[in-house]
Short mmCIF file of C-alpha atoms in Angstrom, two decimals:
data_model
loop_
_atom_site.label_atom_id
_atom_site.label_comp_id
_atom_site.label_asym_id
_atom_site.label_seq_id
_atom_site.Cartn_x
_atom_site.Cartn_y
_atom_site.Cartn_z
CA GLN Z 22 -49.83 9.74 167.17
CA LYS Z 23 -47.08 6.80 167.65
CA GLU Z 24 -45.09 7.67 170.51
CA VAL Z 25 -42.02 7.13 168.27
CA GLU Z 26 -42.03 7.12 164.77
CA GLN Z 27 -39.24 5.00 162.64
CA ASP Z 28 -39.27 4.69 158.77
CA PRO Z 29 -39.18 1.00 158.79
CA GLY Z 30 -37.35 0.90 155.51
CA PRO Z 31 -36.00 -1.48 154.11
CA LEU Z 32 -32.89 0.85 153.41
CA SER Z 33 -30.54 -0.44 150.61
CA VAL Z 34 -26.98 1.23 150.13
CA PRO Z 35 -23.73 -0.19 148.75
CA GLU Z 36 -20.66 -0.70 150.94
CA GLY Z 37 -18.13 2.06 152.02
CA ALA Z 38 -22.01 4.44 151.99
CA ILE Z 39 -22.60 6.93 154.88
CA VAL Z 40 -26.09 5.28 156.04
CA SER Z 41 -28.78 7.72 157.83
CA LEU Z 42 -31.32 6.64 160.13
CA ASN Z 43 -34.00 8.76 161.83
CA CYS Z 44 -36.71 8.61 164.65
CA THR Z 45 -39.28 11.66 165.88
CA TYR Z 46 -40.86 11.39 168.41
CA SER Z 47 -43.41 13.44 170.39
CA ASN Z 48 -43.42 13.85 174.08
CA SER Z 49 -40.74 16.28 175.55
CA ALA Z 50 -39.93 14.69 178.64
CA PHE Z 51 -37.86 12.24 176.84
CA GLN Z 52 -34.06 12.37 177.85
CA TYR Z 53 -32.61 9.31 177.11
CA PHE Z 54 -31.71 8.19 173.71
CA MET Z 55 -30.55 4.91 172.90
CA TRP Z 56 -30.30 2.78 168.98
CA TYR Z 57 -30.31 -0.51 169.36
CA ARG Z 58 -28.98 -2.71 166.31
CA GLN Z 59 -31.23 -6.68 166.16
CA TYR Z 60 -30.07 -9.28 163.15
CA SER Z 61 -31.75 -11.42 162.09
CA ARG Z 62 -33.68 -14.37 164.79
CA LYS Z 63 -31.46 -12.51 167.62
CA GLY Z 64 -32.45 -10.28 170.09
CA PRO Z 65 -32.15 -6.29 169.91
CA GLU Z 66 -28.18 -5.75 171.12
CA LEU Z 67 -27.59 -1.69 172.23
CA LEU Z 68 -25.17 -0.08 169.60
CA MET Z 69 -25.61 3.68 171.17
CA TYR Z 70 -26.68 5.07 174.06
CA THR Z 71 -27.34 9.33 174.61
CA TYR Z 72 -28.56 11.44 177.39
CA SER Z 73 -29.86 14.57 175.94
CA SER Z 74 -29.10 16.63 172.85
CA GLY Z 75 -25.50 16.69 171.18
CA ASN Z 76 -23.55 13.98 169.54
CA LYS Z 77 -22.04 10.60 170.67
CA GLU Z 78 -19.35 8.82 167.94
CA ASP Z 79 -18.39 5.93 168.17
CA GLY Z 80 -15.76 4.52 166.09
CA ARG Z 81 -18.38 4.28 162.60
CA PHE Z 82 -21.53 5.32 164.61
CA THR Z 83 -22.15 8.66 165.38
CA ALA Z 84 -25.67 9.23 167.17
CA GLN Z 85 -27.40 12.88 167.59
CA VAL Z 86 -30.42 14.29 169.50
CA ASP Z 87 -32.05 17.47 168.59
CA LYS Z 88 -34.41 17.84 171.19
CA SER Z 89 -35.75 21.46 169.79
CA SER Z 90 -36.91 19.58 166.65
CA LYS Z 91 -37.71 15.95 168.55
CA TYR Z 92 -35.89 14.23 165.94
CA ILE Z 93 -32.78 11.68 166.63
CA SER Z 94 -30.25 10.34 164.18
CA LEU Z 95 -27.57 7.67 163.64
CA PHE Z 96 -25.12 7.73 161.34
CA ILE Z 97 -23.05 4.89 159.86
CA ARG Z 98 -19.89 5.88 158.40
CA ASP Z 99 -18.32 3.21 155.63
CA SER Z 100 -21.56 0.32 155.76
CA GLN Z 101 -19.67 -3.11 155.87
CA PRO Z 102 -22.36 -5.97 155.06
CA SER Z 103 -21.94 -6.71 158.71
CA ASP Z 104 -24.31 -3.44 159.35
CA SER Z 105 -27.07 -5.19 157.51
CA ALA Z 106 -29.83 -5.04 160.42
CA THR Z 107 -32.78 -3.79 161.71
CA TYR Z 108 -31.99 -0.59 164.16
CA LEU Z 109 -34.44 0.60 166.34
CA CYS Z 110 -34.15 3.72 168.24
CA ALA Z 111 -35.93 3.74 171.93
CA MET Z 112 -35.75 6.77 174.48
CA SER Z 113 -37.13 7.09 178.26
CA VAL Z 114 -38.17 9.64 180.29
CA GLY Z 115 -35.67 8.86 182.75
CA ASN Z 116 -33.37 6.38 184.88
CA PHE Z 117 -35.06 2.66 185.28
CA ASN Z 118 -38.20 4.34 183.22
CA LYS Z 119 -40.65 2.43 179.92
CA PHE Z 120 -38.12 2.41 176.91
CA TYR Z 121 -40.33 3.37 174.31
CA PHE Z 122 -39.19 1.92 171.02
CA GLY Z 123 -39.62 2.99 166.89
CA SER Z 124 -40.85 -0.18 164.54
CA GLY Z 125 -37.30 0.05 163.38
CA THR Z 126 -35.50 0.29 160.32
CA LYS Z 127 -34.17 -2.32 158.16
CA LEU Z 128 -31.02 -1.84 156.66
CA ASN Z 129 -29.09 -3.76 153.87
CA VAL Z 130 -25.51 -3.15 152.68
CA LYS Z 131 -24.32 -4.45 149.52
CA PRO Z 132 -21.12 -6.04 148.68
CA ASP Y 22 -22.08 -13.99 182.72
CA ALA Y 23 -24.41 -15.96 180.12
CA GLY Y 24 -26.44 -12.55 179.53
CA VAL Y 25 -30.27 -13.22 179.33
CA ILE Y 26 -31.20 -17.07 178.91
CA GLN Y 27 -34.64 -17.88 177.54
CA SER Y 28 -36.43 -21.59 176.90
CA PRO Y 29 -38.04 -22.60 175.20
CA ARG Y 30 -36.41 -20.61 171.45
CA HIS Y 31 -39.27 -22.31 169.59
CA GLU Y 32 -42.81 -23.24 170.64
CA VAL Y 33 -45.84 -24.48 168.23
CA THR Y 34 -48.99 -24.90 169.95
CA GLU Y 35 -52.48 -25.42 168.91
CA MET Y 36 -54.74 -22.83 169.96
CA GLY Y 37 -56.23 -23.66 173.33
CA GLN Y 38 -53.40 -24.66 174.83
CA GLU Y 39 -51.09 -23.32 178.15
CA VAL Y 40 -48.00 -21.80 176.81
CA THR Y 41 -45.19 -20.67 179.33
CA LEU Y 42 -42.06 -18.83 178.29
CA ARG Y 43 -39.30 -18.73 180.98
CA CYS Y 44 -36.44 -15.83 181.46
CA LYS Y 45 -33.34 -16.47 183.53
CA PRO Y 46 -32.03 -12.99 183.79
CA ILE Y 47 -28.55 -11.75 184.91
CA SER Y 48 -28.00 -11.35 188.34
CA GLY Y 49 -27.21 -8.19 189.24
CA HIS Y 50 -29.61 -6.44 187.44
CA ASP Y 51 -32.94 -5.39 188.64
CA TYR Y 52 -35.46 -4.75 186.68
CA LEU Y 53 -36.90 -7.13 184.11
CA PHE Y 54 -38.59 -6.40 180.82
CA TRP Y 55 -40.96 -8.62 179.09
CA TYR Y 56 -41.69 -7.44 175.15
CA ARG Y 57 -43.15 -9.10 172.45
CA GLN Y 58 -42.23 -8.04 168.47
CA THR Y 59 -44.65 -8.70 165.52
CA MET Y 60 -43.97 -7.78 162.15
CA MET Y 61 -47.22 -5.06 162.43
CA ARG Y 62 -46.80 -4.16 166.01
CA GLY Y 63 -43.02 -3.88 166.67
CA LEU Y 64 -42.05 -4.38 169.69
CA GLU Y 65 -44.25 -3.54 172.60
CA LEU Y 66 -43.77 -3.92 176.32
CA LEU Y 67 -46.34 -6.36 178.20
CA ILE Y 68 -44.83 -6.12 181.71
CA TYR Y 69 -41.71 -5.48 183.96
CA PHE Y 70 -40.59 -5.70 187.61
CA ASN Y 71 -38.50 -4.13 190.32
CA ASN Y 72 -36.63 -6.11 192.70
CA ASN Y 73 -39.37 -9.36 191.62
CA VAL Y 74 -42.29 -6.63 191.72
CA PRO Y 75 -44.33 -6.27 188.92
CA ILE Y 76 -43.81 -2.53 188.11
CA ASP Y 77 -46.28 -2.02 185.35
CA ASP Y 78 -48.41 -4.28 183.28
CA SER Y 79 -50.46 -1.70 181.92
CA GLY Y 80 -49.31 -3.21 178.47
CA MET Y 81 -50.64 -7.04 178.70
CA PRO Y 82 -52.86 -7.83 176.43
CA GLU Y 83 -55.05 -10.12 178.42
CA ASP Y 84 -56.36 -11.51 181.22
CA ARG Y 85 -54.39 -14.85 179.41
CA PHE Y 86 -51.38 -13.43 179.89
CA SER Y 87 -49.78 -13.39 183.44
CA ALA Y 88 -46.74 -12.81 184.23
CA LYS Y 89 -44.52 -13.63 187.78
CA MET Y 90 -40.97 -13.11 188.92
CA PRO Y 91 -41.17 -15.43 192.32
CA ASN Y 92 -37.26 -14.98 192.50
CA ALA Y 93 -34.40 -12.50 191.24
CA SER Y 94 -33.00 -15.63 188.60
CA PHE Y 95 -36.29 -16.45 187.03
CA SER Y 96 -39.17 -14.77 185.08
CA THR Y 97 -42.16 -16.38 183.37
CA LEU Y 98 -44.82 -15.26 181.37
CA LYS Y 99 -47.84 -17.52 180.81
CA ILE Y 100 -50.65 -17.78 178.27
CA GLN Y 101 -53.55 -19.57 178.46
CA PRO Y 102 -55.74 -20.34 176.96
CA SER Y 103 -53.12 -19.34 173.30
CA GLU Y 104 -54.74 -17.75 169.83
CA PRO Y 105 -53.66 -17.79 166.89
CA ARG Y 106 -52.71 -13.46 167.39
CA ASP Y 107 -50.58 -14.37 170.25
CA SER Y 108 -48.35 -15.70 167.63
CA ALA Y 109 -44.80 -13.71 168.22
CA VAL Y 110 -41.35 -13.68 169.37
CA TYR Y 111 -41.19 -12.76 172.93
CA PHE Y 112 -38.54 -11.27 174.83
CA CYS Y 113 -37.34 -10.91 177.84
CA ALA Y 114 -34.65 -8.04 178.99
CA ALA Y 115 -32.73 -7.19 182.08
CA ALA Y 116 -31.28 -3.61 183.00
CA GLY Y 117 -30.12 -2.05 186.08
CA GLY Y 118 -26.94 -3.49 186.41
CA ALA Y 119 -23.77 -2.09 188.19
CA SER Y 120 -21.49 -1.67 184.99
CA SER Y 121 -24.19 -1.33 182.40
CA GLY Y 122 -26.65 1.24 184.21
CA ALA Y 123 -30.13 2.50 184.39
CA ASN Y 124 -30.99 2.68 181.04
CA VAL Y 125 -29.44 -0.05 179.52
CA LEU Y 126 -31.56 -3.05 178.39
CA THR Y 127 -29.67 -6.41 177.65
CA PHE Y 128 -31.89 -8.65 175.51
CA GLY Y 129 -32.20 -12.51 175.32
CA ALA Y 130 -32.25 -13.94 172.15
CA GLY Y 131 -35.92 -14.84 172.04
CA SER Y 132 -38.46 -16.59 172.38
CA ARG Y 133 -40.29 -17.64 168.82
CA LEU Y 134 -44.04 -18.95 169.73
CA THR Y 135 -46.04 -20.22 167.14
CA VAL Y 136 -50.11 -21.36 167.81
CA LEU Y 137 -51.94 -23.04 165.37
#
């Protein structure tokens, strides 16, 4: 079983829709949870960063962590065509530790 | 800061040739990571360094792969001899900057390798 599981998609939604992206994981020791966005032919860039459980909001983006279910989510409100990218979840046990990435979900927001 | 700089951006080579990928990390970031990304396997950690010292190379696929970090501003990933299954995008990433924190990876643009 992989450490981190993520549905590869693709996920296609109309502009303005609410998008929900999810990852599950098996290692209960994970404490740090991140979402990266990767545009085509570019390197991943950090979008959201959360420590332990709870929610974090940044503009149209909300990250949720449910450690009891070993499940994390990224919500995108009022999705825009510029949000079209691959979204990768990542997690680690502690500071300066190995990062475990999901395989990425490809999102397409249609105008 | 220019961010993490990788070269070459694209490399096409023939099987059996030596390939050297280069990375200039962000100044002040103590950790450097080499990842490989393919459609089939996603993003895989190959090796990471702390203060120029290799910490974990368990992801290096075989002895054909080697990585060095002779100083804080330069790292190389070498494949010798290269094989078609090494075709992938190789990313260098930095972490540990004072402003960005321990768990924030900053990636370079990647080196796209094609081995014929």
